[in-house]
């Protein structure tokens, strides 16, 4: 199974500031997909952003963007202009092309200070 | 839109009791999954199904059984519950062959084994 590592158990950010969450993964595949999921206290798993490994351009969804470094096997998430509603646990996930399964990191808890 | 619905949302069991968790999806997805979420460990795949009548083992299958008699339903059974199975359980579903599409998650079931 692929290994996904999130080295930051917790991160804190001031409202309106920017926070970056790190994610690294281990794979020998060349074609795969990466995801960031958000889990607020309600426990829902909400897709934040996705990245196809064959695309060089970093994905962006409103205030959320990624820095995808394929050679370094790194997939960080940047949250800009942080809002109180961004407080949640964030999971990085990996899926190999042609495989049904997702491999998840352990998660990073983001706290937003008012 | 219901999406993925899990029943029940909470349950307390005594050691040795049995129970079944039900997952229902209304998106006509081929693939369905059961995960467990434990503190500091992210989500781990228990079992999955790639179509009606099929099941396969995931990362942590011991102590669980599953069935997919109907395409829209995926059942997770605990035959003899153990305290180590105290966890939050998530069901998810996804489309066939569309690898960049995310998995859609239910809201989770919090299960406590005393």
PDB file of C-alpha atoms in Angstrom:
ATOM      1  CA  UNK A   1       0.000   0.000   0.000  1.00  0.00           C
ATOM      2  CA  UNK A   2       1.139   3.498  -0.716  1.00  0.00           C
ATOM      3  CA  UNK A   3       2.288   5.562   2.235  1.00  0.00           C
ATOM      4  CA  UNK A   4       0.941   9.064   2.713  1.00  0.00           C
ATOM      5  CA  UNK A   5       2.599  11.185   5.377  1.00  0.00           C
ATOM      6  CA  UNK A   6       1.276  14.336   6.958  1.00  0.00           C
ATOM      7  CA  UNK A   7       3.992  15.508   9.305  1.00  0.00           C
ATOM      8  CA  UNK A   8       2.005  18.259  11.025  1.00  0.00           C
ATOM      9  CA  UNK A   9      -0.558  16.925  13.512  1.00  0.00           C
ATOM     10  CA  UNK A  10      -1.799  20.449  14.265  1.00  0.00           C
ATOM     11  CA  UNK A  11      -1.574  23.897  12.690  1.00  0.00           C
ATOM     12  CA  UNK A  12      -2.895  27.215  13.929  1.00  0.00           C
ATOM     13  CA  UNK A  13      -3.579  30.268  11.801  1.00  0.00           C
ATOM     14  CA  UNK A  14      -4.897  33.760  12.413  1.00  0.00           C
ATOM     15  CA  UNK A  15      -8.100  34.648  10.623  1.00  0.00           C
ATOM     16  CA  UNK A  16      -7.375  36.193   7.193  1.00  0.00           C
ATOM     17  CA  UNK A  17      -3.830  34.798   7.191  1.00  0.00           C
ATOM     18  CA  UNK A  18      -2.388  31.934   5.133  1.00  0.00           C
ATOM     19  CA  UNK A  19      -1.522  28.439   6.279  1.00  0.00           C
ATOM     20  CA  UNK A  20       0.212  25.646   4.396  1.00  0.00           C
ATOM     21  CA  UNK A  21      -0.278  21.967   5.151  1.00  0.00           C
ATOM     22  CA  UNK A  22       2.328  19.479   4.045  1.00  0.00           C
ATOM     23  CA  UNK A  23       1.834  16.042   2.529  1.00  0.00           C
ATOM     24  CA  UNK A  24       4.356  13.611   1.104  1.00  0.00           C
ATOM     25  CA  UNK A  25       3.698  10.243  -0.442  1.00  0.00           C
ATOM     26  CA  UNK A  26       5.628   7.226  -1.514  1.00  0.00           C
ATOM     27  CA  UNK A  27       4.907   5.596  -4.853  1.00  0.00           C
ATOM     28  CA  UNK A  28       6.592   3.975  -7.821  1.00  0.00           C
ATOM     29  CA  UNK A  29       3.670   4.816 -10.091  1.00  0.00           C
ATOM     30  CA  UNK A  30       3.790   7.605 -12.650  1.00  0.00           C
ATOM     31  CA  UNK A  31       0.042   8.048 -13.080  1.00  0.00           C
ATOM     32  CA  UNK A  32      -1.972   8.811  -9.983  1.00  0.00           C
ATOM     33  CA  UNK A  33      -4.295  11.276  -8.326  1.00  0.00           C
ATOM     34  CA  UNK A  34      -4.016  13.277  -5.155  1.00  0.00           C
ATOM     35  CA  UNK A  35      -6.788  14.726  -3.040  1.00  0.00           C
ATOM     36  CA  UNK A  36      -7.268  16.928  -0.020  1.00  0.00           C
ATOM     37  CA  UNK A  37     -10.341  16.241   2.092  1.00  0.00           C
ATOM     38  CA  UNK A  38     -11.689  18.435   4.881  1.00  0.00           C
ATOM     39  CA  UNK A  39     -13.390  16.946   7.930  1.00  0.00           C
ATOM     40  CA  UNK A  40     -15.120  19.530  10.152  1.00  0.00           C
ATOM     41  CA  UNK A  41     -16.480  18.624  13.595  1.00  0.00           C
ATOM     42  CA  UNK A  42     -19.648  17.395  11.901  1.00  0.00           C
ATOM     43  CA  UNK A  43     -17.512  14.440  10.668  1.00  0.00           C
ATOM     44  CA  UNK A  44     -18.425  14.918   7.018  1.00  0.00           C
ATOM     45  CA  UNK A  45     -15.599  14.204   4.576  1.00  0.00           C
ATOM     46  CA  UNK A  46     -15.616  17.035   2.055  1.00  0.00           C
ATOM     47  CA  UNK A  47     -13.422  17.144  -1.030  1.00  0.00           C
ATOM     48  CA  UNK A  48     -11.378  20.339  -1.070  1.00  0.00           C
ATOM     49  CA  UNK A  49      -9.180  19.941  -4.123  1.00  0.00           C
ATOM     50  CA  UNK A  50      -7.717  17.309  -6.432  1.00  0.00           C
ATOM     51  CA  UNK A  51      -4.615  17.042  -8.619  1.00  0.00           C
ATOM     52  CA  UNK A  52      -3.825  14.721 -11.499  1.00  0.00           C
ATOM     53  CA  UNK A  53      -0.171  13.701 -11.533  1.00  0.00           C
ATOM     54  CA  UNK A  54       0.111  14.169 -15.296  1.00  0.00           C
ATOM     55  CA  UNK A  55      -0.826  17.833 -14.994  1.00  0.00           C
ATOM     56  CA  UNK A  56       2.011  20.217 -14.290  1.00  0.00           C
ATOM     57  CA  UNK A  57      -0.267  23.082 -13.372  1.00  0.00           C
ATOM     58  CA  UNK A  58      -1.141  23.289  -9.713  1.00  0.00           C
ATOM     59  CA  UNK A  59      -4.836  22.979  -8.922  1.00  0.00           C
ATOM     60  CA  UNK A  60      -6.706  25.913  -7.412  1.00  0.00           C
ATOM     61  CA  UNK A  61     -10.179  26.133  -5.911  1.00  0.00           C
ATOM     62  CA  UNK A  62     -11.007  29.634  -4.685  1.00  0.00           C
ATOM     63  CA  UNK A  63      -8.907  30.189  -1.524  1.00  0.00           C
ATOM     64  CA  UNK A  64      -7.388  26.707  -1.690  1.00  0.00           C
ATOM     65  CA  UNK A  65      -4.389  25.875  -3.823  1.00  0.00           C
ATOM     66  CA  UNK A  66      -1.797  23.147  -3.972  1.00  0.00           C
ATOM     67  CA  UNK A  67       1.915  23.012  -4.589  1.00  0.00           C
ATOM     68  CA  UNK A  68       2.479  19.738  -6.401  1.00  0.00           C
ATOM     69  CA  UNK A  69       6.102  18.682  -6.697  1.00  0.00           C
ATOM     70  CA  UNK A  70       6.069  15.345  -8.510  1.00  0.00           C
ATOM     71  CA  UNK A  71       9.787  14.662  -8.315  1.00  0.00           C
ATOM     72  CA  UNK A  72       9.813  15.349  -4.604  1.00  0.00           C
ATOM     73  CA  UNK A  73       6.517  13.459  -4.119  1.00  0.00           C
ATOM     74  CA  UNK A  74       5.101  16.411  -2.273  1.00  0.00           C
ATOM     75  CA  UNK A  75       1.554  17.770  -2.329  1.00  0.00           C
ATOM     76  CA  UNK A  76       1.009  20.712   0.025  1.00  0.00           C
ATOM     77  CA  UNK A  77      -2.238  22.589   0.541  1.00  0.00           C
ATOM     78  CA  UNK A  78      -2.338  26.352   0.977  1.00  0.00           C
ATOM     79  CA  UNK A  79      -5.353  27.997   2.547  1.00  0.00           C
ATOM     80  CA  UNK A  80      -5.392  31.729   1.869  1.00  0.00           C
ATOM     81  CA  UNK A  81      -7.450  34.342   3.716  1.00  0.00           C
ATOM     82  CA  UNK A  82      -8.324  31.764   6.373  1.00  0.00           C
ATOM     83  CA  UNK A  83     -11.847  31.849   7.720  1.00  0.00           C
ATOM     84  CA  UNK A  84     -13.326  30.473  10.923  1.00  0.00           C
ATOM     85  CA  UNK A  85     -15.183  27.904   8.845  1.00  0.00           C
ATOM     86  CA  UNK A  86     -11.873  26.466   7.645  1.00  0.00           C
ATOM     87  CA  UNK A  87     -11.262  24.988  11.091  1.00  0.00           C
ATOM     88  CA  UNK A  88     -11.243  21.235  10.547  1.00  0.00           C
ATOM     89  CA  UNK A  89      -9.053  18.205  10.128  1.00  0.00           C
ATOM     90  CA  UNK A  90      -7.519  17.967   6.665  1.00  0.00           C
ATOM     91  CA  UNK A  91      -6.554  14.681   5.073  1.00  0.00           C
ATOM     92  CA  UNK A  92      -4.265  14.136   2.140  1.00  0.00           C
ATOM     93  CA  UNK A  93      -5.129  11.091   0.013  1.00  0.00           C
ATOM     94  CA  UNK A  94      -3.501   9.195  -2.846  1.00  0.00           C
ATOM     95  CA  UNK A  95      -5.048   7.041  -5.550  1.00  0.00           C
ATOM     96  CA  UNK A  96      -3.138   5.192  -8.233  1.00  0.00           C
ATOM     97  CA  UNK A  97      -4.660   5.283 -11.701  1.00  0.00           C
ATOM     98  CA  UNK A  98      -6.542   2.057 -12.259  1.00  0.00           C
ATOM     99  CA  UNK A  99      -6.860   1.348  -8.547  1.00  0.00           C
ATOM    100  CA  UNK A 100     -10.087   1.709  -6.654  1.00  0.00           C
ATOM    101  CA  UNK A 101      -8.624   2.480  -3.298  1.00  0.00           C
ATOM    102  CA  UNK A 102      -7.557   5.645  -1.529  1.00  0.00           C
ATOM    103  CA  UNK A 103      -4.640   5.803   0.876  1.00  0.00           C
ATOM    104  CA  UNK A 104      -4.992   8.496   3.526  1.00  0.00           C
ATOM    105  CA  UNK A 105      -2.536  10.397   5.639  1.00  0.00           C
ATOM    106  CA  UNK A 106      -3.082  10.709   9.394  1.00  0.00           C
ATOM    107  CA  UNK A 107      -4.534  14.200   9.093  1.00  0.00           C
ATOM    108  CA  UNK A 108      -3.703  17.730  10.208  1.00  0.00           C
ATOM    109  CA  UNK A 109      -5.993  19.631  12.556  1.00  0.00           C
ATOM    110  CA  UNK A 110      -6.298  23.279  11.586  1.00  0.00           C
ATOM    111  CA  UNK A 111      -7.357  25.824  14.191  1.00  0.00           C
ATOM    112  CA  UNK A 112      -8.347  29.327  13.092  1.00  0.00           C
ATOM    113  CA  UNK A 113      -7.888  32.118  15.638  1.00  0.00           C
ATOM    114  CA  UNK A 114     -10.305  35.026  15.526  1.00  0.00           C
TER     115      UNK A 114
ATOM    116  CA  UNK B   1     -29.766  14.775  -2.669  1.00  0.00           C
ATOM    117  CA  UNK B   2     -29.128  11.963  -0.212  1.00  0.00           C
ATOM    118  CA  UNK B   3     -25.757  10.812  -1.590  1.00  0.00           C
ATOM    119  CA  UNK B   4     -24.351   8.248   0.827  1.00  0.00           C
ATOM    120  CA  UNK B   5     -26.435   7.426   3.896  1.00  0.00           C
ATOM    121  CA  UNK B   6     -25.169   5.444   6.863  1.00  0.00           C
ATOM    122  CA  UNK B   7     -27.347   3.796   9.484  1.00  0.00           C
ATOM    123  CA  UNK B   8     -27.092   4.054  12.472  1.00  0.00           C
ATOM    124  CA  UNK B   9     -25.147   7.202  13.395  1.00  0.00           C
ATOM    125  CA  UNK B  10     -24.268   6.049  16.901  1.00  0.00           C
ATOM    126  CA  UNK B  11     -24.234   2.694  18.596  1.00  0.00           C
ATOM    127  CA  UNK B  12     -22.940   1.226  21.841  1.00  0.00           C
ATOM    128  CA  UNK B  13     -22.333  -2.507  22.002  1.00  0.00           C
ATOM    129  CA  UNK B  14     -21.117  -4.922  24.601  1.00  0.00           C
ATOM    130  CA  UNK B  15     -18.159  -7.160  23.864  1.00  0.00           C
ATOM    131  CA  UNK B  16     -19.289 -10.234  21.974  1.00  0.00           C
ATOM    132  CA  UNK B  17     -22.450  -8.714  20.528  1.00  0.00           C
ATOM    133  CA  UNK B  18     -23.010  -8.564  16.816  1.00  0.00           C
ATOM    134  CA  UNK B  19     -24.354  -5.819  14.606  1.00  0.00           C
ATOM    135  CA  UNK B  20     -24.605  -4.654  11.026  1.00  0.00           C
ATOM    136  CA  UNK B  21     -23.909  -1.198   9.676  1.00  0.00           C
ATOM    137  CA  UNK B  22     -25.851  -0.234   6.589  1.00  0.00           C
ATOM    138  CA  UNK B  23     -24.622   2.002   3.785  1.00  0.00           C
ATOM    139  CA  UNK B  24     -26.889   3.137   0.986  1.00  0.00           C
ATOM    140  CA  UNK B  25     -25.987   5.284  -2.022  1.00  0.00           C
ATOM    141  CA  UNK B  26     -28.279   6.759  -4.632  1.00  0.00           C
ATOM    142  CA  UNK B  27     -25.674   7.799  -7.195  1.00  0.00           C
ATOM    143  CA  UNK B  28     -25.562   4.496  -9.085  1.00  0.00           C
ATOM    144  CA  UNK B  29     -21.891   4.079  -8.165  1.00  0.00           C
ATOM    145  CA  UNK B  30     -20.197   0.773  -8.871  1.00  0.00           C
ATOM    146  CA  UNK B  31     -17.607   1.002  -6.131  1.00  0.00           C
ATOM    147  CA  UNK B  32     -18.280   1.102  -2.422  1.00  0.00           C
ATOM    148  CA  UNK B  33     -15.938   1.112   0.557  1.00  0.00           C
ATOM    149  CA  UNK B  34     -15.886   0.782   4.321  1.00  0.00           C
ATOM    150  CA  UNK B  35     -13.262   2.656   6.335  1.00  0.00           C
ATOM    151  CA  UNK B  36     -12.526   3.032   9.992  1.00  0.00           C
ATOM    152  CA  UNK B  37     -11.104   6.210  11.478  1.00  0.00           C
ATOM    153  CA  UNK B  38      -9.023   6.117  14.634  1.00  0.00           C
ATOM    154  CA  UNK B  39      -7.222   9.043  16.300  1.00  0.00           C
ATOM    155  CA  UNK B  40      -3.854   9.766  14.708  1.00  0.00           C
ATOM    156  CA  UNK B  41      -4.272   7.135  12.004  1.00  0.00           C
ATOM    157  CA  UNK B  42      -6.427   8.672   9.315  1.00  0.00           C
ATOM    158  CA  UNK B  43      -8.877   6.455   7.475  1.00  0.00           C
ATOM    159  CA  UNK B  44      -8.049   2.810   6.894  1.00  0.00           C
ATOM    160  CA  UNK B  45      -9.837   0.630   4.382  1.00  0.00           C
ATOM    161  CA  UNK B  46     -11.645  -2.379   5.851  1.00  0.00           C
ATOM    162  CA  UNK B  47     -13.384  -3.903   2.826  1.00  0.00           C
ATOM    163  CA  UNK B  48     -14.525  -2.716  -0.546  1.00  0.00           C
ATOM    164  CA  UNK B  49     -16.718  -3.768  -3.440  1.00  0.00           C
ATOM    165  CA  UNK B  50     -16.298  -3.169  -7.154  1.00  0.00           C
ATOM    166  CA  UNK B  51     -19.837  -4.183  -8.051  1.00  0.00           C
ATOM    167  CA  UNK B  52     -22.980  -5.973  -6.968  1.00  0.00           C
ATOM    168  CA  UNK B  53     -22.170  -9.385  -5.569  1.00  0.00           C
ATOM    169  CA  UNK B  54     -18.445  -8.693  -5.163  1.00  0.00           C
ATOM    170  CA  UNK B  55     -16.380  -7.905  -2.080  1.00  0.00           C
ATOM    171  CA  UNK B  56     -12.670  -7.714  -1.334  1.00  0.00           C
ATOM    172  CA  UNK B  57     -10.430  -7.221   1.676  1.00  0.00           C
ATOM    173  CA  UNK B  58      -8.804  -3.921   2.400  1.00  0.00           C
ATOM    174  CA  UNK B  59      -6.061  -2.975   4.792  1.00  0.00           C
ATOM    175  CA  UNK B  60      -7.710  -4.015   8.095  1.00  0.00           C
ATOM    176  CA  UNK B  61     -10.367  -6.680   7.348  1.00  0.00           C
ATOM    177  CA  UNK B  62     -10.036  -8.922  10.408  1.00  0.00           C
ATOM    178  CA  UNK B  63     -13.160  -9.142  12.556  1.00  0.00           C
ATOM    179  CA  UNK B  64     -15.447  -7.742   9.853  1.00  0.00           C
ATOM    180  CA  UNK B  65     -17.572  -9.165   7.083  1.00  0.00           C
ATOM    181  CA  UNK B  66     -19.367  -7.393   4.262  1.00  0.00           C
ATOM    182  CA  UNK B  67     -22.043  -8.051   1.697  1.00  0.00           C
ATOM    183  CA  UNK B  68     -23.193  -6.284  -1.472  1.00  0.00           C
ATOM    184  CA  UNK B  69     -26.396  -7.995  -2.483  1.00  0.00           C
ATOM    185  CA  UNK B  70     -27.766  -4.876  -4.141  1.00  0.00           C
ATOM    186  CA  UNK B  71     -25.772  -2.297  -6.054  1.00  0.00           C
ATOM    187  CA  UNK B  72     -26.944   0.555  -3.862  1.00  0.00           C
ATOM    188  CA  UNK B  73     -26.260  -1.118  -0.499  1.00  0.00           C
ATOM    189  CA  UNK B  74     -23.056  -2.194   1.231  1.00  0.00           C
ATOM    190  CA  UNK B  75     -23.330  -3.834   4.652  1.00  0.00           C
ATOM    191  CA  UNK B  76     -20.585  -4.103   7.234  1.00  0.00           C
ATOM    192  CA  UNK B  77     -20.981  -6.773   9.915  1.00  0.00           C
ATOM    193  CA  UNK B  78     -19.287  -7.345  13.222  1.00  0.00           C
ATOM    194  CA  UNK B  79     -19.952 -10.922  14.304  1.00  0.00           C
ATOM    195  CA  UNK B  80     -18.424 -10.679  17.785  1.00  0.00           C
ATOM    196  CA  UNK B  81     -17.587  -7.108  18.709  1.00  0.00           C
ATOM    197  CA  UNK B  82     -14.325  -6.362  20.513  1.00  0.00           C
ATOM    198  CA  UNK B  83     -13.207  -3.153  22.273  1.00  0.00           C
ATOM    199  CA  UNK B  84     -10.516  -2.736  19.582  1.00  0.00           C
ATOM    200  CA  UNK B  85     -13.324  -2.144  17.096  1.00  0.00           C
ATOM    201  CA  UNK B  86     -14.375   1.033  18.857  1.00  0.00           C
ATOM    202  CA  UNK B  87     -14.027   3.579  16.083  1.00  0.00           C
ATOM    203  CA  UNK B  88     -15.807   5.856  13.660  1.00  0.00           C
ATOM    204  CA  UNK B  89     -16.840   3.991  10.530  1.00  0.00           C
ATOM    205  CA  UNK B  90     -17.250   5.647   7.158  1.00  0.00           C
ATOM    206  CA  UNK B  91     -18.829   4.336   4.023  1.00  0.00           C
ATOM    207  CA  UNK B  92     -17.915   5.791   0.639  1.00  0.00           C
ATOM    208  CA  UNK B  93     -18.784   5.251  -2.997  1.00  0.00           C
ATOM    209  CA  UNK B  94     -17.281   6.224  -6.331  1.00  0.00           C
ATOM    210  CA  UNK B  95     -17.826   5.925 -10.064  1.00  0.00           C
ATOM    211  CA  UNK B  96     -16.369   3.165 -12.207  1.00  0.00           C
ATOM    212  CA  UNK B  97     -13.257   3.928 -14.187  1.00  0.00           C
ATOM    213  CA  UNK B  98     -13.166   7.649 -13.539  1.00  0.00           C
ATOM    214  CA  UNK B  99     -10.014   7.782 -11.507  1.00  0.00           C
ATOM    215  CA  UNK B 100      -9.863  11.482 -10.822  1.00  0.00           C
ATOM    216  CA  UNK B 101     -13.339  11.499  -9.344  1.00  0.00           C
ATOM    217  CA  UNK B 102     -13.441  11.640  -5.562  1.00  0.00           C
ATOM    218  CA  UNK B 103     -15.056   9.176  -3.290  1.00  0.00           C
ATOM    219  CA  UNK B 104     -18.301  10.389  -1.761  1.00  0.00           C
ATOM    220  CA  UNK B 105     -18.562   9.758   1.960  1.00  0.00           C
ATOM    221  CA  UNK B 106     -21.379   9.195   4.386  1.00  0.00           C
ATOM    222  CA  UNK B 107     -21.507  11.059   7.688  1.00  0.00           C
ATOM    223  CA  UNK B 108     -19.998   8.222   9.669  1.00  0.00           C
ATOM    224  CA  UNK B 109     -21.108   5.885  12.442  1.00  0.00           C
ATOM    225  CA  UNK B 110     -19.595   6.228  15.892  1.00  0.00           C
ATOM    226  CA  UNK B 111     -19.376   2.767  17.399  1.00  0.00           C
ATOM    227  CA  UNK B 112     -18.346   2.090  20.993  1.00  0.00           C
ATOM    228  CA  UNK B 113     -17.657  -1.404  22.267  1.00  0.00           C
ATOM    229  CA  UNK B 114     -17.728  -1.772  26.043  1.00  0.00           C
TER     230      UNK B 114
END
